[in-house]
Tab-separated table of C-alpha atoms in Angstrom:
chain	number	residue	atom	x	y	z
A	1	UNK	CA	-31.766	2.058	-12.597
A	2	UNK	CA	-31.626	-1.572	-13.393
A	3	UNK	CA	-33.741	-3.843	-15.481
A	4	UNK	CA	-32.838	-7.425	-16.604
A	5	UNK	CA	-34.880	-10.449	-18.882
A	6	UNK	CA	-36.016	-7.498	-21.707
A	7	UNK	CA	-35.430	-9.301	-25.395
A	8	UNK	CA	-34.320	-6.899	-27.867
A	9	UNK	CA	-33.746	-7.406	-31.743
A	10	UNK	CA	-32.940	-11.125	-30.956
A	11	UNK	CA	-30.235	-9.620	-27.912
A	12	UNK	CA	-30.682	-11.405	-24.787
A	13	UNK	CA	-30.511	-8.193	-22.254
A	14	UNK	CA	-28.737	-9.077	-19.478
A	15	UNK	CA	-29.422	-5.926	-18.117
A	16	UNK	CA	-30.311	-1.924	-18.679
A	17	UNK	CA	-28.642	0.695	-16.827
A	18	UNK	CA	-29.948	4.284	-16.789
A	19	UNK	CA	-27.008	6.135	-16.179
A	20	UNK	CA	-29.077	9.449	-15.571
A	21	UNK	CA	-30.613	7.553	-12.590
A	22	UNK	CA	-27.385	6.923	-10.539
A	23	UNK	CA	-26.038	9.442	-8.204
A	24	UNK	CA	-22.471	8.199	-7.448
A	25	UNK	CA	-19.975	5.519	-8.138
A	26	UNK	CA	-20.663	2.973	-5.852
A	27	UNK	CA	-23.922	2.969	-7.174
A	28	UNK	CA	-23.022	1.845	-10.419
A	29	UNK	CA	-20.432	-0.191	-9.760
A	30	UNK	CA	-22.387	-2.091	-7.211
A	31	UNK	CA	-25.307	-2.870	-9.967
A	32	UNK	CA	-22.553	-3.921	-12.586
A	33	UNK	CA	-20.801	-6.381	-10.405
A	34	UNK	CA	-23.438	-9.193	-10.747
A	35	UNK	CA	-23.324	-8.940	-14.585
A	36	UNK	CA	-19.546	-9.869	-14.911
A	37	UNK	CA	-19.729	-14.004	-15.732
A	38	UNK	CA	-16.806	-16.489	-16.758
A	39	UNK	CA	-18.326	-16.748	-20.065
A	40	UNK	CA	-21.191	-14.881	-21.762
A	41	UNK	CA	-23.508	-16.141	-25.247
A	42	UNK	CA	-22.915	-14.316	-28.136
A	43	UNK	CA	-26.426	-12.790	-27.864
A	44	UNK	CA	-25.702	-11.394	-24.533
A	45	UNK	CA	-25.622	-7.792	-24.451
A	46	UNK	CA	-25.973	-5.237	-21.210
A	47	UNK	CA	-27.859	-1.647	-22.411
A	48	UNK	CA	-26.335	1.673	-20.907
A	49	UNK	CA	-29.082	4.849	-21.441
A	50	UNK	CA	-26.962	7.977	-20.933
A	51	UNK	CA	-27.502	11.499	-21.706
A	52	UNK	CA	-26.061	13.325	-24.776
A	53	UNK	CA	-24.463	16.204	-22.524
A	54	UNK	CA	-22.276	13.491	-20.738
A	55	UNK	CA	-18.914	12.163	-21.742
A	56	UNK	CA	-17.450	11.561	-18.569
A	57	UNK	CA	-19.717	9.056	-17.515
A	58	UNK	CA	-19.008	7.162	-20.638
A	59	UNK	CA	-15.275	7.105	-19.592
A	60	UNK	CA	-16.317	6.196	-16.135
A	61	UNK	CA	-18.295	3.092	-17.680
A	62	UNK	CA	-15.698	1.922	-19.895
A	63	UNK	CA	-12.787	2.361	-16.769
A	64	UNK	CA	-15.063	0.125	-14.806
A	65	UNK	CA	-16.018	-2.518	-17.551
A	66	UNK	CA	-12.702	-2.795	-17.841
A	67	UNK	CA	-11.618	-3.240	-13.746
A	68	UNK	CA	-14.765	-5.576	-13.362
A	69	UNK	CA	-13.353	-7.325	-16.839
A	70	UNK	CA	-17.146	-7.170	-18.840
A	71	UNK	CA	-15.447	-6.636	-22.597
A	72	UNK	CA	-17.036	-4.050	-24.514
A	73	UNK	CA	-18.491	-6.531	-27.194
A	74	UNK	CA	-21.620	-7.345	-24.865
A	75	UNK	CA	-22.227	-3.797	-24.211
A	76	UNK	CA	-24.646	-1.172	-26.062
A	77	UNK	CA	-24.986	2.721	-25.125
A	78	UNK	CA	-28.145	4.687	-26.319
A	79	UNK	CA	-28.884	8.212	-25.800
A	80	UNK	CA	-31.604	8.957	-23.749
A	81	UNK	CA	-33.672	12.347	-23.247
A	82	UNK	CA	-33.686	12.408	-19.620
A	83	UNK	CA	-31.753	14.580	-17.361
A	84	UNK	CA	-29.515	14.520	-14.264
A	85	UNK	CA	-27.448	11.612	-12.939
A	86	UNK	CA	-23.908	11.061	-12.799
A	87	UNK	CA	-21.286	13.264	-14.586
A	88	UNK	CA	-18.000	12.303	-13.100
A	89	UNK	CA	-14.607	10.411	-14.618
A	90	UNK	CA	-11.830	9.572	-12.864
A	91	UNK	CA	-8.394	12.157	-13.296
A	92	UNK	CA	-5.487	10.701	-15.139
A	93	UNK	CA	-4.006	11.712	-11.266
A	94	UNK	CA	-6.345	9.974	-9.285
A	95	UNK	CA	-5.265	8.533	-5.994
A	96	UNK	CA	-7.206	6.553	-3.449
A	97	UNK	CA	-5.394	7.679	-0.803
A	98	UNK	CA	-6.559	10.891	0.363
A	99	UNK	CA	-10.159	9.419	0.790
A	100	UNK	CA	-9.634	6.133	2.211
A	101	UNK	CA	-6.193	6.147	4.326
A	102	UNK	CA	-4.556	7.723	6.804
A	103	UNK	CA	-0.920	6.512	7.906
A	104	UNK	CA	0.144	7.776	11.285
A	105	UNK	CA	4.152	7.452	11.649
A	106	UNK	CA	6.213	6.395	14.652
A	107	UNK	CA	6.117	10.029	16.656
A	108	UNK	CA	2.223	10.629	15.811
A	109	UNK	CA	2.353	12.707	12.429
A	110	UNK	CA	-0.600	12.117	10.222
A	111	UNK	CA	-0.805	12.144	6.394
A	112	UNK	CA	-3.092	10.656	3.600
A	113	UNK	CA	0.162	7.588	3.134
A	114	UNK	CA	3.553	6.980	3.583
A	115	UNK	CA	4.401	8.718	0.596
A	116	UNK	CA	3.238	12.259	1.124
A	117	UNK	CA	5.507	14.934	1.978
A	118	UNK	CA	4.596	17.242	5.103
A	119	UNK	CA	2.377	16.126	7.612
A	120	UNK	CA	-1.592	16.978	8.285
A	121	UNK	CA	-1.193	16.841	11.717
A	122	UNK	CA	-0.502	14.632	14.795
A	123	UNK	CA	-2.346	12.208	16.770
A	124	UNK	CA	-0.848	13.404	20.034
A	125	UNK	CA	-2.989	16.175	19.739
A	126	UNK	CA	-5.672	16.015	17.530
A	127	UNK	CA	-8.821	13.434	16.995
A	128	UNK	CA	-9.066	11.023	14.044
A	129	UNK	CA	-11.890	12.775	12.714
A	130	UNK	CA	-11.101	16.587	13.150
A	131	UNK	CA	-7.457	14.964	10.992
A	132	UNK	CA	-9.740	13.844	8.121
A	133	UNK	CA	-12.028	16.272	7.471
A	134	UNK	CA	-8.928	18.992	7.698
A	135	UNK	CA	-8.565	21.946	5.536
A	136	UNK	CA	-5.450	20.175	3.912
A	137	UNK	CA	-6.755	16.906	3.697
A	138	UNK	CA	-10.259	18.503	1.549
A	139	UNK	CA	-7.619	20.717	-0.432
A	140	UNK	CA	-6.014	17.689	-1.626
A	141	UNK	CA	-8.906	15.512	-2.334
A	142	UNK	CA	-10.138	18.619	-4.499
A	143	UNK	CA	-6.768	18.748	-6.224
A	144	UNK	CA	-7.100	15.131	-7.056
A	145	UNK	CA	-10.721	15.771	-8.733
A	146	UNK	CA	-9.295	18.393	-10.740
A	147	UNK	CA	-6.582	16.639	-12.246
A	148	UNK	CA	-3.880	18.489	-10.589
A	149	UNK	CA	-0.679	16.669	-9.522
A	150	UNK	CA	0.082	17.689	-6.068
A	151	UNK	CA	3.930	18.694	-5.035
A	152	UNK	CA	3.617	16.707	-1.912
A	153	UNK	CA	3.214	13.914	-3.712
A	154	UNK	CA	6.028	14.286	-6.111
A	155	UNK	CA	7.576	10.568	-4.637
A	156	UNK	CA	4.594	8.620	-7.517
A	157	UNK	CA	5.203	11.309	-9.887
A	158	UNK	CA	9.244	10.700	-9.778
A	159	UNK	CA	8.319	7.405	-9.964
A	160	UNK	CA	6.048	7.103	-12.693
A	161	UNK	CA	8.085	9.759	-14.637
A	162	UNK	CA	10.834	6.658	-15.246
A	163	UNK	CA	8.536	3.786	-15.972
A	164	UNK	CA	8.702	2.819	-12.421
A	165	UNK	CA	5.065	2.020	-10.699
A	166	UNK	CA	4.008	4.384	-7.885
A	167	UNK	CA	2.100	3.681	-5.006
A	168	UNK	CA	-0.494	5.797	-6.199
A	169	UNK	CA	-0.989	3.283	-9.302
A	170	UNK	CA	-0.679	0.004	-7.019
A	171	UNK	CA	-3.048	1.106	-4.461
A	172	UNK	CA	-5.952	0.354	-7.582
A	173	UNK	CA	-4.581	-3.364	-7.258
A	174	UNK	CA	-3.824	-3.350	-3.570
A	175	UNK	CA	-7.606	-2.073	-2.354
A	176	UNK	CA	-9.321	-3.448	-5.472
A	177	UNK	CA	-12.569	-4.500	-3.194
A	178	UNK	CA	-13.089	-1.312	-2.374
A	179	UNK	CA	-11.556	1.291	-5.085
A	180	UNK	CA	-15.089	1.673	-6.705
A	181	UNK	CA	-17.207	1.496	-3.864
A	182	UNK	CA	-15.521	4.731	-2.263
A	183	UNK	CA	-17.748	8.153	-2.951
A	184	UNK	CA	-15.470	10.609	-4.018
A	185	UNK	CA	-17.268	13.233	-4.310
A	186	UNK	CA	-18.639	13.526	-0.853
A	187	UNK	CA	-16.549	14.244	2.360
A	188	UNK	CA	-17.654	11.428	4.026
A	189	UNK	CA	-15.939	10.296	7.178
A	190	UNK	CA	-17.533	6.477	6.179
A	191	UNK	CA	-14.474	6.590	3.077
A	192	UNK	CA	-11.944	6.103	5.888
A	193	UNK	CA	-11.612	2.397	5.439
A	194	UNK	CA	-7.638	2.240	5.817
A	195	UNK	CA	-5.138	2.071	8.850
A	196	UNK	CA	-1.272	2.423	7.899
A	197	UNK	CA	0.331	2.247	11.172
A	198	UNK	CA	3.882	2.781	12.259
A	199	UNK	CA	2.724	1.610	15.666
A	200	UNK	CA	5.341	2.990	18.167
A	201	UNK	CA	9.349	2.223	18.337
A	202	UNK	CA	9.381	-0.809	20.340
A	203	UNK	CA	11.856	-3.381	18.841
A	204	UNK	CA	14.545	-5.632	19.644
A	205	UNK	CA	16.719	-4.698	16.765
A	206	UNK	CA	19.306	-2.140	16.264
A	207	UNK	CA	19.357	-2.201	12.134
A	208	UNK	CA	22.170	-0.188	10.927
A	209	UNK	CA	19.182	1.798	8.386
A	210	UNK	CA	16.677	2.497	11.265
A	211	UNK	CA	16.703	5.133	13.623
A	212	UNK	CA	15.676	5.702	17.329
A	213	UNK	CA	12.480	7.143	15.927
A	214	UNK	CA	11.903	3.412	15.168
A	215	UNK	CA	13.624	1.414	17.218
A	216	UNK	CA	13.894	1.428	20.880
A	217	UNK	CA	16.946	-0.379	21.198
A	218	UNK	CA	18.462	2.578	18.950
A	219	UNK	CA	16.835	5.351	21.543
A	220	UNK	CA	18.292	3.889	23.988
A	221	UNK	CA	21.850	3.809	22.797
A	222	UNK	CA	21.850	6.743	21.636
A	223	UNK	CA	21.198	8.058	24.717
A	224	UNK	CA	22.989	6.375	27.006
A	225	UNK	CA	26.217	7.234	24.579
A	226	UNK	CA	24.928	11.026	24.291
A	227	UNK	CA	23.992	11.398	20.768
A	228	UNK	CA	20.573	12.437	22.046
A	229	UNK	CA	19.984	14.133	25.532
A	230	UNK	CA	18.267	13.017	28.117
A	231	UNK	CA	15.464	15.852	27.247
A	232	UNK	CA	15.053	14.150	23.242
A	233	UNK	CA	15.115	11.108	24.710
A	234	UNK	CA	12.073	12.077	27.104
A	235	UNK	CA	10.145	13.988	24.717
A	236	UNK	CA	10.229	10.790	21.918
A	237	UNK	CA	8.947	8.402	24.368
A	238	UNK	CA	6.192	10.754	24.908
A	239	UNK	CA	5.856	11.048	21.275
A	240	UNK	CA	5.394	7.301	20.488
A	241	UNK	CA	3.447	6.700	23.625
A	242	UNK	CA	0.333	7.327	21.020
A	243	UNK	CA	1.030	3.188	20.139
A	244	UNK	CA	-0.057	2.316	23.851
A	245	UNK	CA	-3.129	4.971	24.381
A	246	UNK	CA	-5.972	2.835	24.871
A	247	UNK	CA	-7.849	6.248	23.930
A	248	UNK	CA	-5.868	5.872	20.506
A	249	UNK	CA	-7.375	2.446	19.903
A	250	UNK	CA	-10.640	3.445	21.031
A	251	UNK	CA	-10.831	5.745	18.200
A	252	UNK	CA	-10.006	3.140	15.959
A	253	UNK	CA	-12.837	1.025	17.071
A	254	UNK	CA	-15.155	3.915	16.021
A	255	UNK	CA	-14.848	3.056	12.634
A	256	UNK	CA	-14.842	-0.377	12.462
A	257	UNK	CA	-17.984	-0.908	10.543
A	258	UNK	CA	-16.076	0.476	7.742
A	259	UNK	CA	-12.803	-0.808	8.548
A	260	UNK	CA	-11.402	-2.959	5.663
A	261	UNK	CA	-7.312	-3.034	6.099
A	262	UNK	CA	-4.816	-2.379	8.260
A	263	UNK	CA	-1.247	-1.719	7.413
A	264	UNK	CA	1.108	-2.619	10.760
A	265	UNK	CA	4.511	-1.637	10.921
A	266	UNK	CA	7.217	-0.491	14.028
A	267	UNK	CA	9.264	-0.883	15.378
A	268	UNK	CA	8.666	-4.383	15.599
A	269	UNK	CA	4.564	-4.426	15.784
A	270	UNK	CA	4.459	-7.921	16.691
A	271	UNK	CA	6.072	-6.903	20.233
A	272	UNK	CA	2.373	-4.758	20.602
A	273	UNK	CA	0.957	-6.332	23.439
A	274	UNK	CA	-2.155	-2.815	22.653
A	275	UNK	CA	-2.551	-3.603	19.582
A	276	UNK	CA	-3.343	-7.636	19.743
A	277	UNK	CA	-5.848	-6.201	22.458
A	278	UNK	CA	-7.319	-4.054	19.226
A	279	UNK	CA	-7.646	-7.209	17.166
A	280	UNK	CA	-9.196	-9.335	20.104
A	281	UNK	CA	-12.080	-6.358	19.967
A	282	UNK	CA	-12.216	-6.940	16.463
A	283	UNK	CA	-13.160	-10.151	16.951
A	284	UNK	CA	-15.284	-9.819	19.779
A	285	UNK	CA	-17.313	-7.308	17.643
A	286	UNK	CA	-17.718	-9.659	14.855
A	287	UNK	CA	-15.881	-7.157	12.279
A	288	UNK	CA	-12.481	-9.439	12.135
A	289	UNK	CA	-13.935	-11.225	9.246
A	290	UNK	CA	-13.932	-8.177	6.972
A	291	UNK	CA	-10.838	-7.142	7.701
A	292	UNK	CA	-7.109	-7.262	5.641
A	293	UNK	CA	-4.222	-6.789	8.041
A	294	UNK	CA	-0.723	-6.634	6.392
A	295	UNK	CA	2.520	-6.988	8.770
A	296	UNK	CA	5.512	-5.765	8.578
A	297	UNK	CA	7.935	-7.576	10.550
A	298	UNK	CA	11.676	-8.759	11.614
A	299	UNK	CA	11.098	-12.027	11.890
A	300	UNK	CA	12.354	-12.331	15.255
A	301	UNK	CA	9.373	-12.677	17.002
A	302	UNK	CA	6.843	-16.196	16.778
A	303	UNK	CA	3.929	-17.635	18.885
A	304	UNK	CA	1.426	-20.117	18.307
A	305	UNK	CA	-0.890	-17.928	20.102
A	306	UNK	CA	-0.822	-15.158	17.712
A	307	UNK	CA	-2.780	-17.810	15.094
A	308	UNK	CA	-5.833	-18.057	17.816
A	309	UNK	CA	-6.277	-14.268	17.200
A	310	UNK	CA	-5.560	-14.305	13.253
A	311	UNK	CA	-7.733	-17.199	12.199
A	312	UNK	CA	-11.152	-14.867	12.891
A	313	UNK	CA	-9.658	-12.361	10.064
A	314	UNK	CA	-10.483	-12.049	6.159
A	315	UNK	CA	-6.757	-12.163	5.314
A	316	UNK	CA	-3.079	-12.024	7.545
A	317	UNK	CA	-0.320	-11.217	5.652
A	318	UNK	CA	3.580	-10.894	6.791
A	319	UNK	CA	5.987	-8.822	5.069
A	320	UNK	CA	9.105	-9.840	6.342
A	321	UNK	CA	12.485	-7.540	6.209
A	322	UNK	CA	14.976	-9.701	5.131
A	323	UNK	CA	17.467	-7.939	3.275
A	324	UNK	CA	20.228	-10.403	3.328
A	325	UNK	CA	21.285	-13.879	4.368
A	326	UNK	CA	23.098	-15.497	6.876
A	327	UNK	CA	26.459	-13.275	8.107
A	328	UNK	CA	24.974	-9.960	6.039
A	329	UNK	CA	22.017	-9.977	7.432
A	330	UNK	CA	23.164	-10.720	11.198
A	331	UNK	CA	25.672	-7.440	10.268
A	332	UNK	CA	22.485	-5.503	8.998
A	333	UNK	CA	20.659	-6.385	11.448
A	334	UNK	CA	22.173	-5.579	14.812
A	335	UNK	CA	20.350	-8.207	17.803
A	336	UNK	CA	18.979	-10.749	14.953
A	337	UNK	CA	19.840	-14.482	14.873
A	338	UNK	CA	19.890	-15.629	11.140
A	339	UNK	CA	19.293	-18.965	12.243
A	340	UNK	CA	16.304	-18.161	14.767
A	341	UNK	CA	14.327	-15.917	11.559
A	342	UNK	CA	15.498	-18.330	9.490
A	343	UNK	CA	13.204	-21.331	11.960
A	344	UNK	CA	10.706	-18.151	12.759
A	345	UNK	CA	10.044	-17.968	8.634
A	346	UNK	CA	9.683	-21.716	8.630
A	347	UNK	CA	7.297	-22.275	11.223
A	348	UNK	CA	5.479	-19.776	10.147
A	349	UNK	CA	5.325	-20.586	6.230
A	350	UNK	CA	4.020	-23.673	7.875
A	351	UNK	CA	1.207	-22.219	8.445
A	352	UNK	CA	0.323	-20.810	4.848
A	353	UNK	CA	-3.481	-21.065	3.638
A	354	UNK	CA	-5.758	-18.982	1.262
A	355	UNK	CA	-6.268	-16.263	4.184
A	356	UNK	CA	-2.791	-16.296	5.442
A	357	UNK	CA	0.222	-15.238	2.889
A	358	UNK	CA	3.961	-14.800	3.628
A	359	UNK	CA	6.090	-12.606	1.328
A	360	UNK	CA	9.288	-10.995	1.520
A	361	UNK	CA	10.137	-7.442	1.772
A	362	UNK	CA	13.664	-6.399	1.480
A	363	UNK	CA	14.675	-2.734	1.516
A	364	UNK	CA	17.302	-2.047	-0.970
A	365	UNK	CA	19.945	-0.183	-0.199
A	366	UNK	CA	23.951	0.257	-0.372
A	367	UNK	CA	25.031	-2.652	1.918
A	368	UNK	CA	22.847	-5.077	-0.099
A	369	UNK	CA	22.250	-4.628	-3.458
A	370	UNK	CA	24.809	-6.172	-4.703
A	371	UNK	CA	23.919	-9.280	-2.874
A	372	UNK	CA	20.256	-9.595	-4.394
A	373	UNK	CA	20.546	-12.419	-6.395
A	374	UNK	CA	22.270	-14.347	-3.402
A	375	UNK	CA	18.643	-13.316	-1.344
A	376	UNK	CA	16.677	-14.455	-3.821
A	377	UNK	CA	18.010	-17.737	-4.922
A	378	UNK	CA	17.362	-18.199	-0.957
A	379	UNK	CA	13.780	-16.593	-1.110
A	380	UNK	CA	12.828	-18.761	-3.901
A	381	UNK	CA	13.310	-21.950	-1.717
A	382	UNK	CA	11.496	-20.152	1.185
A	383	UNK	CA	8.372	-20.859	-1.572
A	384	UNK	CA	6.939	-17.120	0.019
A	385	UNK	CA	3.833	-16.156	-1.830
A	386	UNK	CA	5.619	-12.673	-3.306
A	387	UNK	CA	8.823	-10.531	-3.306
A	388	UNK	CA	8.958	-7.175	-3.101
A	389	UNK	CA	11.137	-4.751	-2.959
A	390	UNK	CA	11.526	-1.443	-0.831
A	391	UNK	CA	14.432	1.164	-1.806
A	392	UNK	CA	15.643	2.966	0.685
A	393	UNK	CA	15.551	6.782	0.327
A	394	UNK	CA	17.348	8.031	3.511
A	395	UNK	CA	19.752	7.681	5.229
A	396	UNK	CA	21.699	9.052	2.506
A	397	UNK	CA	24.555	7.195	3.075
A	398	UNK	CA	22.531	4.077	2.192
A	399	UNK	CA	20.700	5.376	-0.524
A	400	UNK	CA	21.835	3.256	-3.652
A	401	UNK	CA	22.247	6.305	-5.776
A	402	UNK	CA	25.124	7.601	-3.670
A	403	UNK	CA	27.152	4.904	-4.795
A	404	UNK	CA	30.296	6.061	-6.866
A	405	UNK	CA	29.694	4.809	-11.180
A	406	UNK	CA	32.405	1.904	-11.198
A	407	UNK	CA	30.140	0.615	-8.092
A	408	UNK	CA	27.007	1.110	-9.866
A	409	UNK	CA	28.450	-0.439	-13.191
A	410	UNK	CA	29.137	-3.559	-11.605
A	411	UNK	CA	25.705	-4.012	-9.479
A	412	UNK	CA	24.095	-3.732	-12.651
A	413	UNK	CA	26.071	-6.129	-14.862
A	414	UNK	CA	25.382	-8.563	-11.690
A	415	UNK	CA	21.753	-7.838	-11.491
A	416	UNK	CA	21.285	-8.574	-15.734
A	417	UNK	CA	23.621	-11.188	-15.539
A	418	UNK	CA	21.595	-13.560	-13.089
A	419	UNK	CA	18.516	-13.683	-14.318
A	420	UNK	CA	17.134	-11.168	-12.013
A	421	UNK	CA	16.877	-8.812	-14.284
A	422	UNK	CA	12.781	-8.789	-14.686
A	423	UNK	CA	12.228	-8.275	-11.264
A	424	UNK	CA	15.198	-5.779	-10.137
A	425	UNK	CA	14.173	-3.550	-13.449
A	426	UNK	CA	13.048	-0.819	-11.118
A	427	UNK	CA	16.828	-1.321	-9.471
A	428	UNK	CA	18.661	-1.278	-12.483
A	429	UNK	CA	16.542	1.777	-13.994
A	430	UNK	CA	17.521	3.670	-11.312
A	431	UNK	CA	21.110	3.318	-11.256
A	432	UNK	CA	20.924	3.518	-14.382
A	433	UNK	CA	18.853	6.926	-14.354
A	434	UNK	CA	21.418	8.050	-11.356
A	435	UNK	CA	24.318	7.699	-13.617
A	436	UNK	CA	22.722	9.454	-16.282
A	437	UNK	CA	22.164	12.652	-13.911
A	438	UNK	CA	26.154	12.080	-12.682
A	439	UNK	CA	27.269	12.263	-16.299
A	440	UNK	CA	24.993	15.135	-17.204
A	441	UNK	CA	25.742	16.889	-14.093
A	442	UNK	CA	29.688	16.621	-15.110
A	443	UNK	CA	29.713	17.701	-18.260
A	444	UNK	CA	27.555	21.043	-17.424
A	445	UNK	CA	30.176	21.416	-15.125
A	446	UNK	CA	32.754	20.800	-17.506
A	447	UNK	CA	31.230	23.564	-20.515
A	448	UNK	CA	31.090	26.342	-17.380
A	449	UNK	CA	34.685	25.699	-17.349
C-alpha cells in the first residue's frame, strides 16, 4: 500500500499510496500521518494510484490532506488499472457521534449525545452493548452514510442553519485523535471510544435552572414541600441509582482498551465517590494514560487527593458553571459560597499544566445575560485556558428568547458595546434571529386581520 525512497522525474517520493489496496479509513489515514512534516523541499512530492471508477476516494484524500495539513502542492494522483479498494467520502452530514459515543442522562436514557432527540434506550434495563448495536442506533449510522439529515438531530441543523456551529461540526475538533481512525462502515462495537455521562443527581446545589432530575438537593425539596409524591420521589432515586451500580461501571471497564474520553457531568460528579473508584481501575489497568476526561463541575467541591488519581491520565479538564459573579451567582446558585468557588477556582488553576486545563462554562440564560461582560472581565483575570458558552434551552422561562424585544434590544446594544461582541456572536445572532421571528410572527398576524 505504501512505498517510500522511489526517485521520479527529479521528485523526491516521499511516498506511494495505492488507494485500490486500502480497505477502510483508518487504514489510510494511519499510513498518511507519518508523511505530514513542519516543512517539506520543493522536490518533495507523495504519489496517490487510484482507480478511474472512483471519485469519492479522491474527496476522501483531499478531506484528510487537509485535517492532517499535507497541502496539495506535494501531492500527485495517477490512474491506475487495478481494481477494488476503498470507495467511500464522507456526507456533507456526517457526525461522529452515532459511532463513537453514547451519553447516558441523569435517569438512565441512552442516546448517540446530548443533542439527540428521543432516547435509544435505558441503562436500567438494557446492556451497553445490546444499546449500541440497536436497530435505531444502525438506522442512524446508515442515515448518516447516506447523506440524510436526521429529524432527531434537528438541534446542529437549527444551529448551523444561522451561522451558529453545531456540535456535530465541533466534535471533528473535539475528538480530532480519533475522527479518522474510526471505521464507519463496519458495526463494530471497538468504535465505542466515548463516555458522556450525566452520572446520577447527587449535588449540593439547588440552582434555580436545574431540576430534581439533577440535583438531589432539588428532589428532596420538592418532596418534602409536595411538588413530587413520595411515589416520584421513590421511583427517581431508583432511576439514578444506575450512577452507583458497580455492575454499571463494570461494563465500562469492558471497553477500556478502546476507551479514549470521558465526558462527566451531574449532579455534581465530583461528589462520585463510584466513579473515582472507576478511574482508580483505570489506572490500575494501565489504560489512564490514554484517556481524556472532561468535568463538568460547580466548583464547590476541592481535594488535593483528587490530583493523586488525575496525574496517571492523558488529559483532566474542568468545565466550571459559573454563570455569574459574586451576589448573582450566590442568587443563581442556591447552597454556593462565591467566595469558597471563587478560592476552589484558585487552588485549582494552581494546579494548571499541559495535561490539566481549566475553562469556564457558563450557561446563558435570562437571569444572566445581561451580565456577561461583568463575568468575563472577571474570567479574563481567572487566566482559564477557554470560555465557553452553554445556552440554555429549557426551562422556558429562562430561555433567552422568551425575553420581551425592549429587553432583548438592550442585551444586545450591551453585548456590541463592550467588546464582547466576537465571542457572544452566537448570543447576539440569536436574539437577534428571535426578534426577527417576533416581528414576522406579528405582522402575519396583523394581514389575517
Amino acid at each position: 500500500m505504501l512505498v517510500v525512497g522511489i526517485t521520479k522525474n527529479n521528485f523526491n517520493i516521499l511516498a506511494t499510496l495505492d488507494l485500490t489496496k486500502y480497505n477502510s479509513v483508518p487504514e489510510l489515514y494511519n499510513d498518511l500521518l507519518p508523511l505530514k512534516k513542519d516543512v517539506y523541499e520543493e522536490c518533495d512530492r507523495i504519489i496517490f494510484l487510484y482507480r478511474t471508477t472512483s471519485t469519492k476516494v479522491l474527496n476522501l484524500v483531499k478531506e484528510l490532506l487537509d485535517f492532517i495539513d499535507i497541502p496539495e502542492f506535494f501531492v500527485q494522483y495517477e490512474q491506475t488499472n487495478s481494481t477494488g479498494g476503498l470507495d467511500f467520502e464522507f456526507s456533507a452530514s456526517h457526525c461522529i457521534y452515532p459511532w463513537a459515543n453514547l451519553v447516558i442522562d441523569n435517569l438512565g436514557d441512552i442516546g448517540p449525545c446530548c443533542q439527540y432527540k428521543g432516547k435509544i434506550s435505558n441503562i436500567n434495563n438494557s446492556e451497553l452493548k445490546e444499546i449500541y448495536h440497536s436497530d435505531r442506533l444502525q438506522e442512524l449510522r446508515k442515515q448518516f452514510l447516506a447523506g440524510e439529515y436526521p429529524s432527531a438531530c434537528s438541534a446542529c441543523w437549527k444551529n448551523e442553519s444561522v451561522g451558529i456551529p453545531s456540535m456535530r461540526q465541533g466534535a471533528k475538533h473535539k475528538f480530532r485523535e480519533i475522527y479518522y481512525k474510526i471505521d464507519y462502515e463496519k458495526e463494530d462495537f471497538d468504535n465505542l471510544q466515548i463516555f458522556d455521562l450525566k452520572i446520577g443527581n447527587s449535588c449540593n446545589l439547588a440552582c434555580k435552572i436545574c431540576s430534581p432530575q439533577s440535583s438531589s438537593k432539588i428532589a428532596e425539596a420538592a418532596h418534602q414541600s409536595g411538588m413530587i409524591s413520595t411515589i416520584e420521589f421513590d421511583q427517581l432515586k431508583k432511576s439514578v441509582a444506575w450512577a452507583d451500580s458497580e455492575h454499571f461501571w463494570n461494563q465500562i471497564v469492558a471497553t477500556v482498551n478502546n476507551l479514549k474520553y470521558l465526558d462527566l457531568y451531574g449532579g455534581e460528579p465530583l461528589m462520585s465517590k463510584m466513579h473515582f473508584n472507576f478511574l482508580r481501575k483505570l489506572v490500575d489497568l494501565d489504560v489512564a494514560k490514554n484517556i481524556k476526561i472532561d468535568y463538568n463541575t460547580n466548583g464547590t467541591v476541592y481535594s488535593e487527593k483528587f490530583f493523586d488519581i488525575w496525574q496517571h491520565f492523558k488529559e483532566v479538564k474542568l468545565s466550571f458553571s459559573i454563570d455569574d459573579i459574586e451576589d448573582r451567582f450566590e442568587q443563581q446558585r442556591y447552597g454556593a459560597s462565591w467566595t469558597s468557588v471563587s478560592e476552589n477556582i484558585k487552588k485549582y488553576n494552581a494546579h494548571k499544566s499541559n495535561n490539566f486545563i481549566t475553562e469556564i462554562f457558563p450557561t446563558i440564560n435570562t437571569q444572566n445575560v445581561f451580565y456577561i461582560p461583568e463575568l468575563l472581565e472577571w474570567a479574563t483575570k481567572q487566566e482559564f485556558d477557554h470560555i465557553y458558552f452553554n445556552v440554555l434551552e429549557s426551562p422556558i422561562k429562562y430561555n433567552i428568547t422568551s425575553l420581551d424585544s425592549e429587553e432583548k434590544y438592550k442585551i444586545i446594544k450591551k453585548l456590541k458595546e463592550n467588546n464582547t461582541y466576537n465571542i457572544c456572536f452566537s448570543i447576539i445572532t440569536l436574539l437577534e434571529n428571535s426578534m426577527d421571528v417576533a416581528k414576522k410572527h406579528r405582522q402575519i398576524s396583523i394581514n389575517k386581520v
